[in-house]
CSV table of N, CA, C and O in Angstrom, one decimal:
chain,number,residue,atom,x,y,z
A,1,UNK,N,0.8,-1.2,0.0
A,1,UNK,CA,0.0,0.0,0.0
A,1,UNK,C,0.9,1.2,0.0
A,1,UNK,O,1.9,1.3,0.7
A,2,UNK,N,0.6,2.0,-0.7
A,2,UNK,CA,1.2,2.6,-1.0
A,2,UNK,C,0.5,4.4,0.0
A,2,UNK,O,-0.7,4.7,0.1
A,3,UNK,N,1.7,5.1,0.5
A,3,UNK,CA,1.7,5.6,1.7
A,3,UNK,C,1.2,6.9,0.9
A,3,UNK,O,0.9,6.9,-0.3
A,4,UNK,N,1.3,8.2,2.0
A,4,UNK,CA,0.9,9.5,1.3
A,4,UNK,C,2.2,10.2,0.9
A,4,UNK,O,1.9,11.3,0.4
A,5,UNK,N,3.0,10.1,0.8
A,5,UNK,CA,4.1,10.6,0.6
A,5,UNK,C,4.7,10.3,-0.9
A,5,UNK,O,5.7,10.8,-1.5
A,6,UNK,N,3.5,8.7,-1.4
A,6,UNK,CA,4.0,8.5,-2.5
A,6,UNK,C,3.3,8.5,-3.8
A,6,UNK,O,3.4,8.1,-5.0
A,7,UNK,N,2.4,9.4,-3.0
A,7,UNK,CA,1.3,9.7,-4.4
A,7,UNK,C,1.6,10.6,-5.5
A,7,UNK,O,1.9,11.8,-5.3
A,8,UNK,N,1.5,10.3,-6.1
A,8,UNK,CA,2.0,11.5,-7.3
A,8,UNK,C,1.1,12.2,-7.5
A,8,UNK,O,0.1,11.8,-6.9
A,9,UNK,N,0.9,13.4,-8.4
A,9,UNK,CA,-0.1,14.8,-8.7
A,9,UNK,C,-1.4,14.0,-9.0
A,9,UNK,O,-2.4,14.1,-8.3
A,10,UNK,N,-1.4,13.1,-10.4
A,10,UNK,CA,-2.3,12.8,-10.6
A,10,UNK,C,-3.2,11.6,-9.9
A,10,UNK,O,-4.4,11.5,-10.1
A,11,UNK,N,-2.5,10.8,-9.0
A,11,UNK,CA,-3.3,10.2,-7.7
A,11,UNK,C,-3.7,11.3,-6.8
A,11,UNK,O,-4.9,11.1,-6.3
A,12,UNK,N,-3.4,11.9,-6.5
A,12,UNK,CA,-3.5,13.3,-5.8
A,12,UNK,C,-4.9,13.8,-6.3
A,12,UNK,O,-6.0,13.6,-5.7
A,13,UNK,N,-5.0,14.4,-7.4
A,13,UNK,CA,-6.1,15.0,-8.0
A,13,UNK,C,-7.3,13.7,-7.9
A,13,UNK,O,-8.4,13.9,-7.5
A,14,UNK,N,-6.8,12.3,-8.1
A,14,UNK,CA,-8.0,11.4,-8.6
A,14,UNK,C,-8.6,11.2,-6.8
A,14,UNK,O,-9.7,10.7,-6.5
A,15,UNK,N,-7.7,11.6,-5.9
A,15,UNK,CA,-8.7,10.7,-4.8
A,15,UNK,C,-9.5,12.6,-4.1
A,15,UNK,O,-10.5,12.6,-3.3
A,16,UNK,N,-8.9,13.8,-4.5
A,16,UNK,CA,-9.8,15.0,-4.3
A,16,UNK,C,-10.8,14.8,-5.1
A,16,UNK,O,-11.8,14.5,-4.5
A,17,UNK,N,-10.9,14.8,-6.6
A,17,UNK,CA,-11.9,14.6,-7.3
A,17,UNK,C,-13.2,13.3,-6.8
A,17,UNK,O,-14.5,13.4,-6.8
A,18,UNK,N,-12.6,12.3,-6.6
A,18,UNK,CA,-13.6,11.6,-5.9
A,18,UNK,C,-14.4,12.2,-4.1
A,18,UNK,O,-15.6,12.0,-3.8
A,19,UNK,N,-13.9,12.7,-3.6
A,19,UNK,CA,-14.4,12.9,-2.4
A,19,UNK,C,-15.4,14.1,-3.1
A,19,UNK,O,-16.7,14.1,-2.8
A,20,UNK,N,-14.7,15.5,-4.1
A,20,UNK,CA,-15.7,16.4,-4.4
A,20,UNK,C,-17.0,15.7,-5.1
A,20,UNK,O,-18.1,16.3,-5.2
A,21,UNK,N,-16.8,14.4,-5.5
A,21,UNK,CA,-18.0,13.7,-6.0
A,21,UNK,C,-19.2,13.6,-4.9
A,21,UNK,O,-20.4,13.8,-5.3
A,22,UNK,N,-18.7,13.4,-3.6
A,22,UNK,CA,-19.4,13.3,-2.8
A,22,UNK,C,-19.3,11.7,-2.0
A,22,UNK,O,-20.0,11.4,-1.1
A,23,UNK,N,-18.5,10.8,-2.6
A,23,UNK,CA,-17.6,10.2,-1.6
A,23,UNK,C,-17.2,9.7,-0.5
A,23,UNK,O,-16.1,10.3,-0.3
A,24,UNK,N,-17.5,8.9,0.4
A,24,UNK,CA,-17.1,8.9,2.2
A,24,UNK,C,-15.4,9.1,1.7
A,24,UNK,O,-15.0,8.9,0.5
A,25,UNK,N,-14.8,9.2,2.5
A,25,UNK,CA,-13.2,8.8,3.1
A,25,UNK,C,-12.6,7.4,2.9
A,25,UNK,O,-11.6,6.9,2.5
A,26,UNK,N,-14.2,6.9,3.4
A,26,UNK,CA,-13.7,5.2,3.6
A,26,UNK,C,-13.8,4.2,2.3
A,26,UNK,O,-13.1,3.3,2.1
A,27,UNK,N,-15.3,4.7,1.4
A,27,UNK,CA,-15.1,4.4,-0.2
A,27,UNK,C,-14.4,4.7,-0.8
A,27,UNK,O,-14.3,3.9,-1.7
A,28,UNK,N,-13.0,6.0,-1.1
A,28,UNK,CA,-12.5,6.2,-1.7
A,28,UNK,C,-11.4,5.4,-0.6
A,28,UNK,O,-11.1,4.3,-1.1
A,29,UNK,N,-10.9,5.6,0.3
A,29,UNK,CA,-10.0,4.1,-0.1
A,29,UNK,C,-10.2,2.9,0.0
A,29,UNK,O,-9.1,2.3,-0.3
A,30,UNK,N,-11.1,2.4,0.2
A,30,UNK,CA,-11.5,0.6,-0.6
A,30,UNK,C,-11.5,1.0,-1.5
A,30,UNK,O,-10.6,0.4,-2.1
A,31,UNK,N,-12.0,2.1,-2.4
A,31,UNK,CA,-11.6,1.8,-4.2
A,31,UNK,C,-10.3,1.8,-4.7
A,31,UNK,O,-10.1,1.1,-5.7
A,32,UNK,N,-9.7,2.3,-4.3
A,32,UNK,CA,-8.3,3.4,-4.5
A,32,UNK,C,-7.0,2.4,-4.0
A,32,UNK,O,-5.9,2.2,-4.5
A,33,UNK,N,-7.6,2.0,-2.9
A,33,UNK,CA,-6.8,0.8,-2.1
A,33,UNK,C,-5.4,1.6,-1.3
A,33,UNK,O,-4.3,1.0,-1.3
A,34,UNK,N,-5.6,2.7,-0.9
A,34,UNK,CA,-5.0,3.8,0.1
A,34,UNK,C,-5.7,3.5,1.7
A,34,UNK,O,-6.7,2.9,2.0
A,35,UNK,N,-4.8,4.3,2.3
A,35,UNK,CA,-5.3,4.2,3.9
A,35,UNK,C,-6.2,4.8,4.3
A,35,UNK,O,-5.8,6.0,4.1
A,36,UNK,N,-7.3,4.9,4.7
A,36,UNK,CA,-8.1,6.2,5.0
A,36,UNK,C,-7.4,7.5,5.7
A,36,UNK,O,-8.0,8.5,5.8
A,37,UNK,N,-6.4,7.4,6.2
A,37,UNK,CA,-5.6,8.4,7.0
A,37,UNK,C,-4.6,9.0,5.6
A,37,UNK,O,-4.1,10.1,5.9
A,38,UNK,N,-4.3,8.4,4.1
A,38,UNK,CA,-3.9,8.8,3.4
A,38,UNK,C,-4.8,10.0,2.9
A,38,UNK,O,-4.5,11.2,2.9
A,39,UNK,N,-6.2,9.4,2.4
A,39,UNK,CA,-7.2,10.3,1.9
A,39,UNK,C,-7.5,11.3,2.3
A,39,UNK,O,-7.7,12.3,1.7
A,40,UNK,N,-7.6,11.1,3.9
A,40,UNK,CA,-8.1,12.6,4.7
A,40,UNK,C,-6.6,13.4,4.5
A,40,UNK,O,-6.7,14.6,4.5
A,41,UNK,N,-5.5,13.1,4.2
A,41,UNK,CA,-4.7,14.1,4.4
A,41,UNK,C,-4.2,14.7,2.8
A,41,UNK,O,-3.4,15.7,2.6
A,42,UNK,N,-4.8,14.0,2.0
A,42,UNK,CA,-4.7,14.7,0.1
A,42,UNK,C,-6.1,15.4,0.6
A,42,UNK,O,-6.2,16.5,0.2
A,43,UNK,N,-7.0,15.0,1.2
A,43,UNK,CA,-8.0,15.9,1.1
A,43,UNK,C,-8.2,17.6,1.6
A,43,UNK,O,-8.6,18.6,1.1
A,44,UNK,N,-7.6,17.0,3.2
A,44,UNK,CA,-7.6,18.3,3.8
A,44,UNK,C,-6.5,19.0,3.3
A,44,UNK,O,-6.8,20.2,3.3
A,45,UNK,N,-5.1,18.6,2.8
A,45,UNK,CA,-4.3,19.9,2.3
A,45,UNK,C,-5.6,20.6,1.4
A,45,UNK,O,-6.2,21.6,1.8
A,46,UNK,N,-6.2,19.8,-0.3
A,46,UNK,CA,-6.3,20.2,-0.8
A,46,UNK,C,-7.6,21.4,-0.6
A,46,UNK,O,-7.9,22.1,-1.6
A,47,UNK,N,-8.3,21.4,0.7
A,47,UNK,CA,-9.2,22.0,1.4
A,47,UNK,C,-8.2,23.4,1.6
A,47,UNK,O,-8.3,24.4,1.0
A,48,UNK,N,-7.4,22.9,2.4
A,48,UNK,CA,-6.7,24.0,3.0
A,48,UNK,C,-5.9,25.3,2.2
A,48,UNK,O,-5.7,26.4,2.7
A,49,UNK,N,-5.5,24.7,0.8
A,49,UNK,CA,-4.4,25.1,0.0
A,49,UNK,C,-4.9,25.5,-1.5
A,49,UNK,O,-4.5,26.4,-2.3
A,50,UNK,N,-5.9,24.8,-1.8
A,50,UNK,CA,-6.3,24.6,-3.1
A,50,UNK,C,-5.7,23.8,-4.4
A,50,UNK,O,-6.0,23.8,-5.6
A,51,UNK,N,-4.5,22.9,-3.5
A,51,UNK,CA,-3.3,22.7,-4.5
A,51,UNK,C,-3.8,21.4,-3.7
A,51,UNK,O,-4.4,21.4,-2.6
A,52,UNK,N,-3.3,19.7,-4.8
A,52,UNK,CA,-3.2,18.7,-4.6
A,52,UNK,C,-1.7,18.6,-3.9
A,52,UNK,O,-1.6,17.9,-2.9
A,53,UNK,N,-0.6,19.3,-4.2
A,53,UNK,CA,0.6,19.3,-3.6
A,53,UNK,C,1.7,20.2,-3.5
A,53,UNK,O,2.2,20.9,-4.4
A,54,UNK,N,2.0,20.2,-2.1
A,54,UNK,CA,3.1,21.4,-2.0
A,54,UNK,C,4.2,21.5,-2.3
A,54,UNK,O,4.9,22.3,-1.7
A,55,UNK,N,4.7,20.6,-3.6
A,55,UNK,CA,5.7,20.8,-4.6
A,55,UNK,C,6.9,21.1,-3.8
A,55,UNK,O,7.7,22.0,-4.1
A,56,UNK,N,7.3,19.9,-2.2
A,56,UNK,CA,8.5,20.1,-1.6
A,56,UNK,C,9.5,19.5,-2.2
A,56,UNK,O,10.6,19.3,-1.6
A,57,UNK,N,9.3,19.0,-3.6
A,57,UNK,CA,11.0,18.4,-4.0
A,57,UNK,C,11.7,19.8,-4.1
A,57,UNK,O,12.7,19.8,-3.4
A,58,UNK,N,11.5,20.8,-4.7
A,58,UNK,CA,11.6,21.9,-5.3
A,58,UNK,C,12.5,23.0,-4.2
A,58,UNK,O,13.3,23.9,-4.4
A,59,UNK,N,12.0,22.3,-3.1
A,59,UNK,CA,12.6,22.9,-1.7
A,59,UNK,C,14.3,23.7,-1.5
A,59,UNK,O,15.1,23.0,-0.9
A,60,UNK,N,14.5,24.4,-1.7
A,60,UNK,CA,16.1,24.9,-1.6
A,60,UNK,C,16.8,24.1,-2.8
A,60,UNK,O,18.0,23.9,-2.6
A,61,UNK,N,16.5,23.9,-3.5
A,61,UNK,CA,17.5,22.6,-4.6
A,61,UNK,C,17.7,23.9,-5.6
A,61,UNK,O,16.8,24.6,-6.0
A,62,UNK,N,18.9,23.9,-5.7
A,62,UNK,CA,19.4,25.2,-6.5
A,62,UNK,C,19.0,24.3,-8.3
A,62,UNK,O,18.8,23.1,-8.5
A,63,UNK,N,19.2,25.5,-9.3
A,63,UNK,CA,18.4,25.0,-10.5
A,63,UNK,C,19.7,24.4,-11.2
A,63,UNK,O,20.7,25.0,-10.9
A,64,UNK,N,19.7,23.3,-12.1
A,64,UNK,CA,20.5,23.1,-13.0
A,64,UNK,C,20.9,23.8,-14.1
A,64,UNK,O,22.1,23.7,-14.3
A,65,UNK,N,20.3,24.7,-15.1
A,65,UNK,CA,20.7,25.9,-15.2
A,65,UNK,C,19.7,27.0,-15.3
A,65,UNK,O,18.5,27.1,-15.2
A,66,UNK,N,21.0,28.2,-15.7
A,66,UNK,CA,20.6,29.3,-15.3
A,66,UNK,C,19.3,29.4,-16.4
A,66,UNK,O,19.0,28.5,-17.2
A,67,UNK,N,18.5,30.9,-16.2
A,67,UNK,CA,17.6,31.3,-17.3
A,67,UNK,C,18.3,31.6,-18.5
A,67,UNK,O,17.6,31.3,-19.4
A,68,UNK,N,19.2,32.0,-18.6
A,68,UNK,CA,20.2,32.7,-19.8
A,68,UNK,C,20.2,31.3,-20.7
A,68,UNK,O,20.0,31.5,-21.9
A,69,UNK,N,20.4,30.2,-20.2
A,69,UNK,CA,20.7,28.8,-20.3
A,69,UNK,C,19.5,27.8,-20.8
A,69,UNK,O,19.6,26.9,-21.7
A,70,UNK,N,18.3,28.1,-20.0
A,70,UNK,CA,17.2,27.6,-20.8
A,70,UNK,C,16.9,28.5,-22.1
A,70,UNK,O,16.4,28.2,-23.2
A,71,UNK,N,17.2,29.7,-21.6
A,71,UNK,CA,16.7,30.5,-23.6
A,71,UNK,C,17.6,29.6,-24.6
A,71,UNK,O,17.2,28.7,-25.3
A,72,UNK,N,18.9,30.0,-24.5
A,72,UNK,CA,19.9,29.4,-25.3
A,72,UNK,C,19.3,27.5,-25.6
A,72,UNK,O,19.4,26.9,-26.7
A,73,UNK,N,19.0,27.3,-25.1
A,73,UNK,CA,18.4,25.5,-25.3
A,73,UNK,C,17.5,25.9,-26.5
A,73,UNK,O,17.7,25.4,-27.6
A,74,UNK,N,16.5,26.7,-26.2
A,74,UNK,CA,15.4,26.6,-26.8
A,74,UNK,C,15.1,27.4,-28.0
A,74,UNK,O,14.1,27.5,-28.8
A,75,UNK,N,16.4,27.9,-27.9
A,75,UNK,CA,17.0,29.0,-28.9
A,75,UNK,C,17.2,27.7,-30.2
A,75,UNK,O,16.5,27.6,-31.2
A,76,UNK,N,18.2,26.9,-29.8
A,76,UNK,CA,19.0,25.8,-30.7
A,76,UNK,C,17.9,25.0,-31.0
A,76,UNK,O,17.6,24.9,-32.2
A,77,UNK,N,17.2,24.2,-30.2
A,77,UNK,CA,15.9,23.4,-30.5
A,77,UNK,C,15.0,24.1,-31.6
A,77,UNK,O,14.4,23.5,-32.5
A,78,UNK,N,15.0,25.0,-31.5
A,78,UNK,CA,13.5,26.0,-32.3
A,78,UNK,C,14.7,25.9,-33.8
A,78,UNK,O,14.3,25.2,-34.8
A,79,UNK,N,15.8,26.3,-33.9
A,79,UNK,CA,16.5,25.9,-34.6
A,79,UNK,C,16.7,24.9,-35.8
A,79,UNK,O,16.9,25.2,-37.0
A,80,UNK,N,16.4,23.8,-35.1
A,80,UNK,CA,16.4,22.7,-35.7
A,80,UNK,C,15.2,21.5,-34.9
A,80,UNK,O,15.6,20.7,-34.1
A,81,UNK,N,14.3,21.6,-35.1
A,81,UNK,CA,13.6,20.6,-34.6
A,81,UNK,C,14.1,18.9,-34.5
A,81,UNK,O,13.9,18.2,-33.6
A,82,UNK,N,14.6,18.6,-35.5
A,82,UNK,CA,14.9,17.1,-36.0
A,82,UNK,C,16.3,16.9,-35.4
A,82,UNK,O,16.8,15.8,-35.6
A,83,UNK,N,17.0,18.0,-34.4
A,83,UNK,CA,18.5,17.5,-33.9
A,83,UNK,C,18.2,16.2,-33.2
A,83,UNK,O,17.2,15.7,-32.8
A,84,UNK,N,19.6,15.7,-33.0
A,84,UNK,CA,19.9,14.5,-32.5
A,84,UNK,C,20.0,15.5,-31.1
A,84,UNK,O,19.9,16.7,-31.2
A,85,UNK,N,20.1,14.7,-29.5
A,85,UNK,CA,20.7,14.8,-28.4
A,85,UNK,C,22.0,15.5,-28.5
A,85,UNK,O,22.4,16.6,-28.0
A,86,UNK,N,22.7,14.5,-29.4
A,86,UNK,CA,24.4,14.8,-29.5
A,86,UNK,C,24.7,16.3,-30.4
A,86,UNK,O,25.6,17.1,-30.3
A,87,UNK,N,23.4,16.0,-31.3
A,87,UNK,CA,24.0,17.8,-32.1
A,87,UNK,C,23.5,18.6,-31.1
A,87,UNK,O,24.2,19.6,-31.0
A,88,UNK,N,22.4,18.5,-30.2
A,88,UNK,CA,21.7,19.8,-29.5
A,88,UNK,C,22.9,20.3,-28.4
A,88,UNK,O,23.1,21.5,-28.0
A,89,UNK,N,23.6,19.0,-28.0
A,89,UNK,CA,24.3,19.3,-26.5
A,89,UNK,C,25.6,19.9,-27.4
A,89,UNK,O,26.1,20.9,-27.1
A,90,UNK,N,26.0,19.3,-28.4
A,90,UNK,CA,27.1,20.1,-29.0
A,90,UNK,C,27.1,21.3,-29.7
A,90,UNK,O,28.3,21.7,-29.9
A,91,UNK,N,26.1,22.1,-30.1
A,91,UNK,CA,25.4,23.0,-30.6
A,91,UNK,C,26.1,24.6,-29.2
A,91,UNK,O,26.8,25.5,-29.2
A,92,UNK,N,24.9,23.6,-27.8
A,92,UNK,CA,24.9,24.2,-26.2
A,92,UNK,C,26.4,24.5,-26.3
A,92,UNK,O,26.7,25.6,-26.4
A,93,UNK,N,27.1,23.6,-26.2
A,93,UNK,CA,28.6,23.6,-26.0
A,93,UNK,C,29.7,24.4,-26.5
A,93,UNK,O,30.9,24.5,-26.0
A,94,UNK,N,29.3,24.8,-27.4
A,94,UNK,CA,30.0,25.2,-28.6
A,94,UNK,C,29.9,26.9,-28.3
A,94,UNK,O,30.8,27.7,-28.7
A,95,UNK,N,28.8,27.3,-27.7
A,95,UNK,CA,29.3,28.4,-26.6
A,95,UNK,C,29.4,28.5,-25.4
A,95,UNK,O,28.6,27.9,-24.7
A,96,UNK,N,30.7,29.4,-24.7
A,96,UNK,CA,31.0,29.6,-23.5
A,96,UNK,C,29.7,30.1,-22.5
A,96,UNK,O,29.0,31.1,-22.8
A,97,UNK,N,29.4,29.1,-21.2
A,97,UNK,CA,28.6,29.3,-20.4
A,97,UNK,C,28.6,27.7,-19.7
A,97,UNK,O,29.3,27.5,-18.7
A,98,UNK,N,28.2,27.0,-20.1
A,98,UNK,CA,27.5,25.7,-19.3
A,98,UNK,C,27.8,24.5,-20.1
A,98,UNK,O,27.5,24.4,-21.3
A,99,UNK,N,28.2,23.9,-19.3
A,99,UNK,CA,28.3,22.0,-20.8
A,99,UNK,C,27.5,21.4,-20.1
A,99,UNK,O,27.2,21.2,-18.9
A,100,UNK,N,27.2,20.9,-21.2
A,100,UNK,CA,25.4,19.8,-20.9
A,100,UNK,C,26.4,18.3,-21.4
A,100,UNK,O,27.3,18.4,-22.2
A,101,UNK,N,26.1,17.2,-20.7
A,101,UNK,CA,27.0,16.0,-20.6
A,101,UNK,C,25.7,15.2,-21.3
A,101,UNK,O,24.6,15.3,-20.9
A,102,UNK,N,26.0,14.4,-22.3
A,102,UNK,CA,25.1,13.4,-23.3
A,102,UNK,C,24.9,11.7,-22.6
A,102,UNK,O,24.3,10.8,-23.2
C-alpha cells in the first residue's frame, strides 16, 4: 500500500476529485486501495491550499541551469527541430557558459 508521501499529482487530483464527488473517506479508499488516513490528508491539504501538492521536491534545490541557459536551449531546438541529443548538446557547447554531458 502505498503511503501519502508516495502519491504523485495525478493520484493526488484522482482521490480529491472523488471525495468532491461526494464520496465517504472510507469508499474512496477501498476503491483506491490507500489508507483512509492517506485520503483525509490529500483531502484536507487540498481544502486548506487549493493545491493537490506542495511541490517540496523543489525545496532549496538550487536550479540546473541558469535562465540565460534555458533561452539558449530553446533558442537551438526551435533551430532545428529534427537534432539529434548529440548535435543539441554540441550545438549548447559550442558556446562559452555551461556544458550539458550526453
Amino acid at each position: 500500500m502505498a503511503g501519502y508521501q508516495d502519491l504523485g499529482e495525478f493520484e493526488r487530483g484522482v482521490k480529491v476529485g472523488a471525495r468532491e464527488l461526494g464520496h465517504s473517506i472510507s469508499e474512496v479508499a477501498m476503491k483506491f486501495g490507500f489508507s483512509r488516513t492517506t485520503i483525509s490528508r490529500v483531502y484536507r491539504e487540498y481544502r486548506e491550499s487549493g493545491k493537490t501538492s506542495k511541490l517540496r521536491h523543489s525545496c532549496g534545490q538550487k536550479k540546473i541551469m541558469q535562465e540565460r541557459d534555458q533561452w539558449r536551449l530553446t533558442k537551438i531546438i526551435k533551430r532545428d527541430r529534427r537534432a539529434t541529443l548529440p548535435q543539441i548538446a554540441a550545438d549548447f557547447n559550442a558556446e562559452p557558459s555551461t556544458s550539458a554531458n550526453v
